[in-house]
Amino acid sequence: MDKFVIKGGRKLTGEVTISGAKNAAVAILPAVILSDEPCIIENVPLISDVNICICILTEMGAEVTMMDKNTYRIDPTKICNFCVPYEMARKMRASYYFLGALLGKFNKARVSMPGGCPLGDRPIDQHLKAFAAMGAEYTLSQGMIDLKANKLHGCQIFFDVVTVGATMNAMLAAVRAEGLTIIENAAKEPHIVDLANFLNSMGANIMGAGTDVIKIRGVEHLHGATYAVIPDQIEAGTFMAAVAATKGDVIIKNVIPKHLESITKKMEKIGVNIEQYDDSIRVWVDGPLVKANIKTAPHPGFPTDMQSQIATLLTLAEGTSIITENIWEQRFRYVDELRRMGADITVNGKVALIEGTGNLMGAPVKACDLRAGAALIIAGLAASGITEIEDIYHIERGYDCMEGKLRALGADIEKVSVPDKADAKNSEIKKAI
Ligand code: EPU
């Protein structure tokens, strides 16, 4: 069991380079299945969700070569296994993209119900609705989703809710379907556009990605391509919050400032200085931080995946801030941990009231999901004393070498391996028996 040990109170300074976007990479890697030739994917983040995607592709029969730590050559032409078993799917929410990709290429797929961060009810009814509209039949039994179709055809899909996953899955299934598919009420996140750009670079015909109507004219074949994943907007936002929380001064490189707009606007309101360049930003704080009200919303609104990090920043600001979480019902689970560090936060349903106390104190805490873990790192960096964060595997699912990047900015953070006391006790008992 690993944990992060952080000695707080050091200002972050210097330069950091943002990695490729997790939520784009975990869709683009399965999308390679749709190609009839090998593809090269660059700027892939080194995170455990990507490792799982690569394991799944390899198990299916794809030939995967790691060309350098962020570049993979994937040859999908020998894929002969259309099943993603429970042991792999349970570790990652995005395993559902194998449904769309396998269905789109082979007209069949068998994927275990996806796992991922515990954020409350995470239905996939809209994904299944899209596949059914294209002519697929599905059955759900013993935790497995089975999909099959004689042939997929174009159709009109209107999503009942704005959903990133179902929008991407519908695109994956539709690119090789016969005729025109129109997706209405589509999600508009940067990773939707990135997936569309990758598919188009293989010969797909997708128009309108990034707006709420996406039109896809099916093509018979997709060819190989070399493609670089966009920078991770949430990793960039997390570093922005960490720099602000420590009152530091950092140049954040490899970002698309446009993707950060909603985060930048809120941070400026809080009192953070931000200067934008072509593909980097400078973030610094030289005055007091002040309260702000935030409501999470689908893109271009304020991203739910930045909610816990900005909440941590607001615990250090003057005044009372209000955060309304509109996407995930259990995205305030980190609040109990922040309270252990001295934060004054009251949660009532989907609304959190944060009384800025201006300071936090180090404490032993647990990451309960990926972004909660990021929030605790920010809290630990800003707090007085020592913070120890357990269950950091959540953080490693989505952040590429977080502690290394923070150390390079002057943070005092170490990853420490600790023997699991429960495991040790179990082996002691077994020996005794
Ligand atoms: N929803 C449905 N039915 C569906 C699908 C979604 O009702 O079939 C609802 C959900 O319950 C939720 C809302 O629609 O209330 C949005 O869900 P969405 O499908 O957009 O989320 P997702 O695709 O499961 C992705 C990211 C999440 C991020 C959300 C929202 C990936 C792998 N995950 O999840 O990322 O929070 O979009 O932007 O792309 C994270 O990175 O920490 C993370 C959780």
Short mmCIF file of C-alpha atoms and ligand atoms in Angstrom, two decimals:
data_model
loop_
_atom_site.label_atom_id
_atom_site.label_comp_id
_atom_site.label_asym_id
_atom_site.label_seq_id
_atom_site.Cartn_x
_atom_site.Cartn_y
_atom_site.Cartn_z
CA MET A 1 0.00 0.00 0.00
CA ASP A 2 1.46 3.37 -1.03
CA LYS A 3 0.73 6.76 0.46
CA PHE A 4 1.80 10.35 -0.16
CA VAL A 5 3.49 12.20 2.67
CA ILE A 6 3.41 15.97 2.21
CA LYS A 7 5.13 18.61 4.32
CA GLY A 8 2.97 21.64 3.59
CA GLY A 9 3.70 25.34 3.41
CA ARG A 10 6.03 25.59 0.40
CA LYS A 11 5.15 27.92 -2.48
CA LEU A 12 5.12 26.17 -5.87
CA THR A 13 7.41 27.90 -8.38
CA GLY A 14 8.91 27.08 -11.78
CA GLU A 15 7.48 25.29 -14.83
CA VAL A 16 5.37 22.17 -15.24
CA THR A 17 4.31 20.34 -18.40
CA ILE A 18 0.80 18.92 -18.61
CA SER A 19 0.34 15.35 -19.91
CA GLY A 20 -2.17 14.02 -22.43
CA ALA A 21 -5.83 14.02 -21.43
CA LYS A 22 -7.00 10.91 -19.55
CA ASN A 23 -10.59 11.18 -20.71
CA ALA A 24 -9.51 11.52 -24.35
CA ALA A 25 -6.87 8.76 -24.21
CA VAL A 26 -9.23 6.19 -22.68
CA ALA A 27 -11.59 6.63 -25.67
CA ILE A 28 -8.95 6.99 -28.40
CA LEU A 29 -7.12 3.78 -27.44
CA PRO A 30 -10.25 1.58 -27.83
CA ALA A 31 -11.13 3.56 -31.00
CA VAL A 32 -8.03 2.06 -32.66
CA ILE A 33 -10.01 -1.22 -32.84
CA LEU A 34 -12.09 0.41 -35.61
CA SER A 35 -9.06 0.82 -37.88
CA ASP A 36 -8.09 -1.76 -40.53
CA GLU A 37 -4.43 -0.83 -40.11
CA PRO A 38 -2.00 -0.04 -37.26
CA CYS A 39 -2.16 3.38 -35.57
CA ILE A 40 0.38 5.37 -33.56
CA ILE A 41 -0.99 7.30 -30.60
CA GLU A 42 1.22 9.99 -29.06
CA ASN A 43 1.01 12.12 -25.89
CA VAL A 44 -0.66 9.26 -24.00
CA PRO A 45 -0.49 9.89 -20.23
CA LEU A 46 1.34 7.35 -18.09
CA ILE A 47 -1.55 6.48 -15.75
CA SER A 48 -3.12 3.26 -14.56
CA ASP A 49 -6.37 3.76 -16.55
CA VAL A 50 -4.27 3.78 -19.73
CA ASN A 51 -2.38 0.66 -18.58
CA ILE A 52 -5.71 -1.12 -18.18
CA CYS A 53 -6.82 -0.07 -21.70
CA ILE A 54 -3.55 -1.42 -23.09
CA CYS A 55 -3.97 -4.72 -21.18
CA ILE A 56 -7.51 -5.10 -22.54
CA LEU A 57 -6.35 -4.44 -26.13
CA THR A 58 -3.52 -6.96 -25.74
CA GLU A 59 -5.86 -9.61 -24.28
CA MET A 60 -8.10 -9.11 -27.32
CA GLY A 61 -5.25 -9.94 -29.67
CA ALA A 62 -4.06 -6.44 -30.66
CA GLU A 63 -0.29 -6.07 -31.01
CA VAL A 64 0.79 -3.17 -28.83
CA THR A 65 4.31 -1.70 -28.82
CA MET A 66 5.30 1.04 -26.39
CA MET A 67 7.56 3.23 -28.57
CA ASP A 68 8.41 5.60 -25.74
CA LYS A 69 6.71 6.32 -22.40
CA ASN A 70 3.91 8.33 -24.04
CA THR A 71 3.64 6.72 -27.50
CA TYR A 72 2.02 3.43 -28.49
CA ARG A 73 1.85 1.62 -31.84
CA ILE A 74 -1.29 -0.49 -31.88
CA ASP A 75 -2.05 -3.04 -34.58
CA PRO A 76 -5.70 -4.09 -34.20
CA THR A 77 -5.80 -6.38 -37.26
CA LYS A 78 -5.45 -9.64 -35.32
CA ILE A 79 -8.14 -8.97 -32.71
CA CYS A 80 -10.09 -12.19 -32.21
CA ASN A 81 -11.49 -11.85 -28.68
CA PHE A 82 -14.48 -9.55 -28.24
CA CYS A 83 -14.84 -9.82 -24.47
CA VAL A 84 -13.72 -7.45 -21.67
CA PRO A 85 -13.88 -9.50 -18.47
CA TYR A 86 -14.94 -8.31 -15.02
CA GLU A 87 -11.38 -8.22 -13.56
CA MET A 88 -10.44 -5.51 -16.06
CA ALA A 89 -13.71 -3.62 -16.60
CA ARG A 90 -14.31 -3.19 -12.87
CA LYS A 91 -11.12 -1.15 -12.53
CA MET A 92 -12.09 1.54 -14.99
CA ARG A 93 -15.23 3.46 -15.94
CA ALA A 94 -14.06 3.98 -19.51
CA SER A 95 -14.11 0.23 -20.22
CA TYR A 96 -17.54 1.01 -21.70
CA TYR A 97 -15.80 2.47 -24.80
CA PHE A 98 -14.91 -1.11 -25.79
CA LEU A 99 -18.66 -1.65 -26.30
CA GLY A 100 -18.93 1.03 -29.00
CA ALA A 101 -15.61 0.22 -30.65
CA LEU A 102 -16.15 -3.57 -30.81
CA LEU A 103 -19.76 -3.18 -31.93
CA GLY A 104 -18.73 -0.66 -34.61
CA LYS A 105 -16.06 -2.96 -36.03
CA PHE A 106 -17.33 -6.52 -35.45
CA ASN A 107 -21.08 -6.07 -34.83
CA LYS A 108 -20.66 -7.74 -31.43
CA ALA A 109 -19.21 -7.07 -27.99
CA ARG A 110 -19.25 -8.61 -24.53
CA VAL A 111 -18.12 -6.24 -21.78
CA SER A 112 -18.54 -6.44 -18.03
CA MET A 113 -20.43 -3.57 -16.38
CA PRO A 114 -17.87 -0.77 -15.89
CA GLY A 115 -16.26 0.25 -12.58
CA GLY A 116 -14.48 3.55 -11.86
CA CYS A 117 -14.80 6.24 -9.19
CA PRO A 118 -17.70 5.80 -6.73
CA LEU A 119 -19.65 8.96 -7.60
CA GLY A 120 -23.18 7.64 -7.02
CA ASP A 121 -25.52 6.06 -9.53
CA ARG A 122 -23.73 5.80 -12.90
CA PRO A 123 -26.30 4.42 -15.37
CA ILE A 124 -25.46 3.50 -18.99
CA ASP A 125 -29.04 3.56 -20.31
CA GLN A 126 -28.21 6.29 -22.85
CA HIS A 127 -25.31 4.25 -24.28
CA LEU A 128 -27.63 1.25 -24.73
CA LYS A 129 -30.36 3.43 -26.21
CA ALA A 130 -27.91 4.69 -28.86
CA PHE A 131 -26.71 1.18 -29.76
CA ALA A 132 -30.32 -0.07 -29.99
CA ALA A 133 -31.25 2.83 -32.28
CA MET A 134 -28.46 1.70 -34.63
CA GLY A 135 -29.93 -1.81 -34.79
CA ALA A 136 -28.06 -3.64 -32.01
CA GLU A 137 -29.71 -5.97 -29.52
CA TYR A 138 -28.42 -6.12 -25.98
CA THR A 139 -28.78 -8.41 -23.00
CA LEU A 140 -27.58 -7.81 -19.46
CA SER A 141 -26.84 -10.89 -17.44
CA GLN A 142 -24.47 -11.83 -14.63
CA GLY A 143 -22.86 -8.39 -14.77
CA MET A 144 -22.04 -8.69 -18.49
CA ILE A 145 -23.41 -6.59 -21.33
CA ASP A 146 -23.79 -8.52 -24.59
CA LEU A 147 -24.34 -6.60 -27.80
CA LYS A 148 -24.94 -7.95 -31.27
CA ALA A 149 -26.24 -6.68 -34.58
CA ASN A 150 -26.58 -8.08 -38.08
CA LYS A 151 -25.61 -4.70 -39.40
CA LEU A 152 -25.53 -1.24 -37.82
CA HIS A 153 -27.45 1.52 -39.56
CA GLY A 154 -27.54 5.30 -39.25
CA CYS A 155 -30.28 6.77 -37.05
CA GLN A 156 -31.34 9.80 -35.04
CA ILE A 157 -30.46 9.80 -31.33
CA PHE A 158 -31.66 12.39 -28.83
CA PHE A 159 -29.94 11.99 -25.47
CA ASP A 160 -32.19 12.56 -22.43
CA VAL A 161 -29.20 13.95 -20.51
CA VAL A 162 -25.95 15.46 -21.72
CA THR A 163 -23.54 12.55 -21.42
CA VAL A 164 -19.88 12.41 -22.37
CA GLY A 165 -19.63 8.62 -22.36
CA ALA A 166 -22.76 7.91 -24.41
CA THR A 167 -21.89 10.65 -26.95
CA MET A 168 -18.44 9.11 -27.50
CA ASN A 169 -19.81 5.56 -27.57
CA ALA A 170 -22.47 6.51 -30.14
CA MET A 171 -19.72 8.08 -32.29
CA LEU A 172 -17.61 4.91 -32.05
CA ALA A 173 -20.49 2.67 -33.10
CA ALA A 174 -21.71 5.00 -35.87
CA VAL A 175 -18.50 5.68 -37.82
CA ARG A 176 -18.74 2.42 -39.81
CA ALA A 177 -22.55 2.06 -39.72
CA GLU A 178 -24.49 2.33 -42.98
CA GLY A 179 -25.92 5.82 -43.58
CA LEU A 180 -26.21 8.99 -41.52
CA THR A 181 -26.36 9.12 -37.71
CA ILE A 182 -27.45 12.35 -36.04
CA ILE A 183 -26.72 12.75 -32.33
CA GLU A 184 -28.72 15.53 -30.66
CA ASN A 185 -28.16 16.99 -27.18
CA ALA A 186 -24.57 15.75 -27.54
CA ALA A 187 -21.86 16.53 -24.98
CA LYS A 188 -19.32 19.18 -26.11
CA GLU A 189 -16.24 18.47 -23.96
CA PRO A 190 -12.78 18.91 -25.56
CA HIS A 191 -12.30 15.12 -25.46
CA ILE A 192 -15.41 14.66 -27.66
CA VAL A 193 -13.75 16.85 -30.30
CA ASP A 194 -10.45 15.01 -29.84
CA LEU A 195 -12.06 11.61 -30.43
CA ALA A 196 -13.84 12.97 -33.53
CA ASN A 197 -10.56 14.41 -34.85
CA PHE A 198 -8.82 11.07 -34.35
CA LEU A 199 -11.62 9.14 -36.08
CA ASN A 200 -11.66 11.66 -38.95
CA SER A 201 -7.88 11.30 -39.30
CA MET A 202 -8.56 7.56 -39.94
CA GLY A 203 -11.07 8.43 -42.69
CA ALA A 204 -14.31 8.78 -40.72
CA ASN A 205 -16.83 11.48 -41.65
CA ILE A 206 -17.90 13.26 -38.44
CA MET A 207 -19.21 16.82 -38.44
CA GLY A 208 -20.28 19.09 -35.60
CA ALA A 209 -18.26 17.60 -32.72
CA GLY A 210 -18.02 20.31 -30.05
CA THR A 211 -21.61 21.46 -30.74
CA ASP A 212 -24.77 19.80 -29.47
CA VAL A 213 -25.57 18.18 -32.85
CA ILE A 214 -23.07 15.70 -34.26
CA LYS A 215 -23.58 14.18 -37.72
CA ILE A 216 -21.75 11.01 -38.70
CA ARG A 217 -21.86 9.57 -42.20
CA GLY A 218 -20.77 5.93 -41.99
CA VAL A 219 -17.75 4.77 -44.04
CA GLU A 220 -16.78 1.19 -44.97
CA HIS A 221 -13.16 1.27 -43.87
CA LEU A 222 -10.93 3.23 -41.55
CA HIS A 223 -7.19 3.41 -42.23
CA GLY A 224 -4.22 3.80 -39.88
CA ALA A 225 -3.21 7.20 -38.51
CA THR A 226 -0.69 8.89 -36.24
CA TYR A 227 -2.42 11.09 -33.70
CA ALA A 228 -1.45 13.07 -30.56
CA VAL A 229 -3.91 13.23 -27.64
CA ILE A 230 -4.83 16.77 -26.45
CA PRO A 231 -3.43 18.09 -23.14
CA ASP A 232 -5.41 17.27 -19.99
CA GLN A 233 -7.58 20.23 -19.07
CA ILE A 234 -8.29 18.84 -15.57
CA GLU A 235 -4.64 18.14 -14.80
CA ALA A 236 -3.91 21.74 -15.84
CA GLY A 237 -6.76 23.03 -13.64
CA THR A 238 -5.49 20.93 -10.72
CA PHE A 239 -2.03 22.50 -11.01
CA MET A 240 -3.64 25.96 -11.26
CA ALA A 241 -5.45 25.32 -7.97
CA ALA A 242 -2.29 23.92 -6.33
CA VAL A 243 -0.22 26.96 -7.36
CA ALA A 244 -2.95 29.31 -6.10
CA ALA A 245 -3.35 27.43 -2.80
CA THR A 246 0.38 27.77 -2.07
CA LYS A 247 0.47 31.39 -3.32
CA GLY A 248 3.08 30.31 -5.83
CA ASP A 249 4.08 31.39 -9.33
CA VAL A 250 4.25 28.75 -12.08
CA ILE A 251 4.25 28.52 -15.89
CA ILE A 252 1.97 25.65 -16.88
CA LYS A 253 3.04 24.35 -20.31
CA ASN A 254 1.29 22.18 -22.93
CA VAL A 255 -2.24 23.50 -22.37
CA ILE A 256 -4.99 24.75 -24.67
CA PRO A 257 -6.06 27.97 -22.88
CA LYS A 258 -9.50 27.89 -24.56
CA HIS A 259 -10.24 24.55 -22.83
CA LEU A 260 -9.49 26.16 -19.47
CA GLU A 261 -11.82 29.16 -19.90
CA SER A 262 -14.43 28.29 -17.25
CA ILE A 263 -11.70 27.39 -14.74
CA THR A 264 -9.65 30.52 -15.53
CA LYS A 265 -12.68 32.81 -15.14
CA LYS A 266 -13.53 31.42 -11.66
CA MET A 267 -9.93 31.47 -10.48
CA GLU A 268 -9.58 35.12 -11.54
CA LYS A 269 -12.70 35.90 -9.54
CA ILE A 270 -11.10 34.21 -6.52
CA GLY A 271 -8.06 36.50 -6.88
CA VAL A 272 -5.66 34.31 -8.87
CA ASN A 273 -3.60 36.06 -11.57
CA ILE A 274 -3.53 34.26 -14.91
CA GLU A 275 -1.68 35.27 -18.05
CA GLN A 276 -2.39 33.26 -21.19
CA TYR A 277 0.05 32.51 -24.01
CA ASP A 278 -0.38 30.27 -27.10
CA ASP A 279 0.07 26.92 -25.38
CA SER A 280 0.96 27.81 -21.82
CA ILE A 281 -0.29 29.96 -18.96
CA ARG A 282 1.35 31.69 -16.00
CA VAL A 283 -0.50 31.40 -12.70
CA TRP A 284 0.44 33.38 -9.59
CA VAL A 285 -1.06 34.88 -6.45
CA ASP A 286 0.11 38.13 -4.88
CA GLY A 287 -2.97 39.20 -2.92
CA PRO A 288 -5.82 37.77 -0.84
CA LEU A 289 -8.06 34.95 -2.12
CA VAL A 290 -11.79 35.72 -1.96
CA LYS A 291 -15.03 33.72 -1.96
CA ALA A 292 -16.83 32.58 -5.12
CA ASN A 293 -19.97 30.68 -6.04
CA ILE A 294 -19.64 27.76 -8.45
CA LYS A 295 -22.15 25.51 -10.20
CA THR A 296 -20.83 22.50 -12.08
CA ALA A 297 -22.23 21.92 -15.56
CA PRO A 298 -21.37 20.11 -18.80
CA HIS A 299 -18.82 21.88 -21.04
CA PRO A 300 -18.46 24.83 -21.51
CA GLY A 301 -19.67 25.13 -17.90
CA PHE A 302 -17.46 24.61 -14.85
CA PRO A 303 -16.30 20.93 -14.90
CA THR A 304 -17.40 18.62 -12.11
CA ASP A 305 -13.91 17.08 -12.31
CA MET A 306 -12.49 20.37 -10.91
CA GLN A 307 -15.08 20.80 -8.17
CA SER A 308 -13.14 19.29 -5.25
CA GLN A 309 -9.88 21.04 -6.17
CA ILE A 310 -11.50 24.49 -6.32
CA ALA A 311 -13.42 23.77 -3.09
CA THR A 312 -10.07 23.20 -1.39
CA LEU A 313 -8.85 26.55 -2.69
CA LEU A 314 -12.01 28.22 -1.36
CA THR A 315 -11.34 26.89 2.16
CA LEU A 316 -8.31 29.22 2.04
CA ALA A 317 -10.26 32.23 0.73
CA GLU A 318 -11.98 35.04 2.67
CA GLY A 319 -15.77 34.73 3.02
CA THR A 320 -18.47 32.13 2.42
CA SER A 321 -18.51 30.29 -0.90
CA ILE A 322 -21.29 28.13 -2.29
CA ILE A 323 -20.67 25.15 -4.57
CA THR A 324 -23.51 23.39 -6.36
CA GLU A 325 -22.71 19.96 -7.84
CA ASN A 326 -25.04 19.20 -10.73
CA ILE A 327 -23.48 16.07 -12.27
CA TRP A 328 -22.53 13.48 -9.62
CA GLU A 329 -24.56 13.00 -6.45
CA GLN A 330 -21.62 11.66 -4.41
CA ARG A 331 -18.96 14.16 -5.37
CA PHE A 332 -18.75 15.66 -1.88
CA ARG A 333 -17.29 12.56 -0.23
CA TYR A 334 -13.93 14.34 0.13
CA VAL A 335 -15.49 16.90 2.50
CA ASP A 336 -15.12 14.68 5.59
CA GLU A 337 -11.41 14.36 4.85
CA LEU A 338 -10.97 18.12 4.37
CA ARG A 339 -12.77 18.68 7.67
CA ARG A 340 -10.08 16.56 9.35
CA MET A 341 -7.66 19.19 8.08
CA GLY A 342 -9.64 22.05 9.62
CA ALA A 343 -11.93 23.01 6.73
CA ASP A 344 -15.35 24.41 7.61
CA ILE A 345 -17.70 22.93 5.01
CA THR A 346 -21.39 22.04 5.36
CA VAL A 347 -23.03 19.86 2.75
CA ASN A 348 -26.75 19.80 2.13
CA GLY A 349 -27.69 17.59 -0.82
CA LYS A 350 -25.95 18.94 -3.87
CA VAL A 351 -24.90 22.21 -2.22
CA ALA A 352 -21.77 22.81 -0.14
CA LEU A 353 -21.24 25.91 1.97
CA ILE A 354 -17.58 26.71 2.54
CA GLU A 355 -16.58 29.14 5.27
CA GLY A 356 -13.08 30.21 4.32
CA THR A 357 -10.86 29.74 7.36
CA GLY A 358 -7.71 30.88 5.61
CA ASN A 359 -5.65 27.93 6.72
CA LEU A 360 -5.59 24.14 6.87
CA MET A 361 -3.67 21.75 9.14
CA GLY A 362 -1.94 18.55 8.09
CA ALA A 363 -3.68 15.27 9.01
CA PRO A 364 -3.86 11.62 7.94
CA VAL A 365 -6.55 11.38 5.22
CA LYS A 366 -7.84 8.99 2.54
CA ALA A 367 -8.48 9.61 -1.16
CA CYS A 368 -11.98 8.31 -1.87
CA ASP A 369 -11.85 8.97 -5.62
CA LEU A 370 -9.51 10.43 -8.21
CA ARG A 371 -10.42 14.13 -7.92
CA ALA A 372 -10.92 13.86 -4.15
CA GLY A 373 -7.31 12.63 -4.03
CA ALA A 374 -6.18 15.65 -6.07
CA ALA A 375 -8.04 17.96 -3.67
CA LEU A 376 -6.28 16.39 -0.68
CA ILE A 377 -2.88 16.87 -2.31
CA ILE A 378 -3.68 20.58 -2.80
CA ALA A 379 -4.84 20.79 0.82
CA GLY A 380 -1.66 19.06 2.02
CA LEU A 381 0.56 21.44 0.02
CA ALA A 382 -1.15 24.48 1.55
CA ALA A 383 -1.54 23.12 5.09
CA SER A 384 0.78 23.61 8.02
CA GLY A 385 2.41 20.39 9.16
CA ILE A 386 2.35 16.91 7.64
CA THR A 387 -0.44 15.35 5.60
CA GLU A 388 -0.46 11.63 4.81
CA ILE A 389 -2.79 10.56 2.01
CA GLU A 390 -3.83 6.90 1.76
CA ASP A 391 -5.46 5.05 -1.15
CA ILE A 392 -3.43 6.97 -3.69
CA TYR A 393 -4.18 4.35 -6.35
CA HIS A 394 -7.21 6.52 -7.10
CA ILE A 395 -4.88 9.44 -7.90
CA GLU A 396 -2.58 7.28 -10.03
CA ARG A 397 -5.55 6.26 -12.19
CA GLY A 398 -5.63 9.73 -13.68
CA TYR A 399 -2.54 11.84 -12.88
CA ASP A 400 0.75 11.20 -14.67
CA CYS A 401 3.59 11.39 -12.10
CA MET A 402 1.82 13.93 -9.90
CA GLU A 403 4.35 13.77 -7.08
CA GLY A 404 7.36 14.06 -9.42
CA LYS A 405 5.88 17.13 -11.11
CA LEU A 406 5.07 18.74 -7.75
CA ARG A 407 8.55 18.00 -6.38
CA ALA A 408 10.07 19.73 -9.41
CA LEU A 409 8.02 22.82 -8.43
CA GLY A 410 9.49 22.77 -4.92
CA ALA A 411 6.86 20.75 -3.05
CA ASP A 412 7.92 18.44 -0.26
CA ILE A 413 5.99 15.31 -1.27
CA GLU A 414 7.12 11.70 -1.11
CA LYS A 415 5.49 8.44 -2.11
CA VAL A 416 6.02 5.96 0.70
CA SER A 417 5.30 2.24 0.70
CA VAL A 418 3.73 0.99 3.89
CA PRO A 419 3.06 -2.65 4.67
CA ASP A 420 -0.68 -3.31 4.91
CA LYS A 421 -1.30 -4.01 8.63
CA ALA A 422 -4.43 -6.08 7.90
CA ASP A 423 -2.51 -8.25 5.41
CA ALA A 424 0.33 -8.72 7.88
CA LYS A 425 -2.15 -9.71 10.61
CA ASN A 426 -3.86 -12.17 8.24
CA SER A 427 -0.59 -13.91 7.39
CA GLU A 428 0.31 -14.02 11.12
CA ILE A 429 -3.04 -15.70 11.85
CA LYS A 430 -2.62 -18.14 8.92
CA LYS A 431 0.86 -19.11 10.18
CA ALA A 432 -0.50 -19.64 13.67
CA ILE A 433 -3.28 -21.99 12.42
N1 EPU B 1 -26.02 9.53 -17.35
C1 EPU B 1 -27.21 8.87 -17.46
N2 EPU B 1 -27.28 7.82 -18.33
C2 EPU B 1 -26.22 7.42 -19.09
C3 EPU B 1 -25.01 8.11 -18.96
C4 EPU B 1 -24.93 9.17 -18.07
O1 EPU B 1 -28.19 9.20 -16.79
O2 EPU B 1 -26.36 6.46 -19.86
C5 EPU B 1 -25.92 10.68 -16.41
C6 EPU B 1 -24.93 10.42 -15.28
O3 EPU B 1 -25.53 9.74 -14.20
C7 EPU B 1 -24.45 11.81 -14.93
C8 EPU B 1 -24.53 12.57 -16.27
O4 EPU B 1 -25.37 11.79 -17.10
O5 EPU B 1 -25.33 12.41 -14.02
C9 EPU B 1 -23.20 12.77 -16.95
O6 EPU B 1 -22.53 11.52 -17.10
P1 EPU B 1 -21.48 11.29 -18.26
O7 EPU B 1 -21.96 10.16 -19.10
O8 EPU B 1 -21.20 12.58 -18.93
O9 EPU B 1 -20.20 10.82 -17.46
P2 EPU B 1 -19.18 9.69 -17.82
O10 EPU B 1 -19.01 9.58 -19.30
O11 EPU B 1 -19.49 8.44 -17.07
C10 EPU B 1 -17.11 11.26 -17.93
C11 EPU B 1 -15.77 11.32 -17.28
C12 EPU B 1 -15.94 11.74 -15.82
C13 EPU B 1 -16.62 13.09 -15.77
C14 EPU B 1 -17.96 13.04 -16.52
C15 EPU B 1 -18.63 14.40 -16.63
C16 EPU B 1 -14.56 9.62 -18.49
C17 EPU B 1 -13.96 8.28 -18.50
N3 EPU B 1 -15.17 9.99 -17.36
O12 EPU B 1 -17.86 10.29 -17.21
O13 EPU B 1 -14.62 11.87 -15.34
O14 EPU B 1 -16.88 13.44 -14.43
O15 EPU B 1 -17.73 12.55 -17.88
O16 EPU B 1 -17.81 15.31 -17.26
O17 EPU B 1 -14.51 10.35 -19.47
C18 EPU B 1 -12.95 11.97 -13.71
O18 EPU B 1 -12.13 12.11 -14.65
O19 EPU B 1 -12.66 12.15 -12.51
C19 EPU B 1 -14.31 11.58 -14.04
C20 EPU B 1 -15.15 11.05 -13.15
#
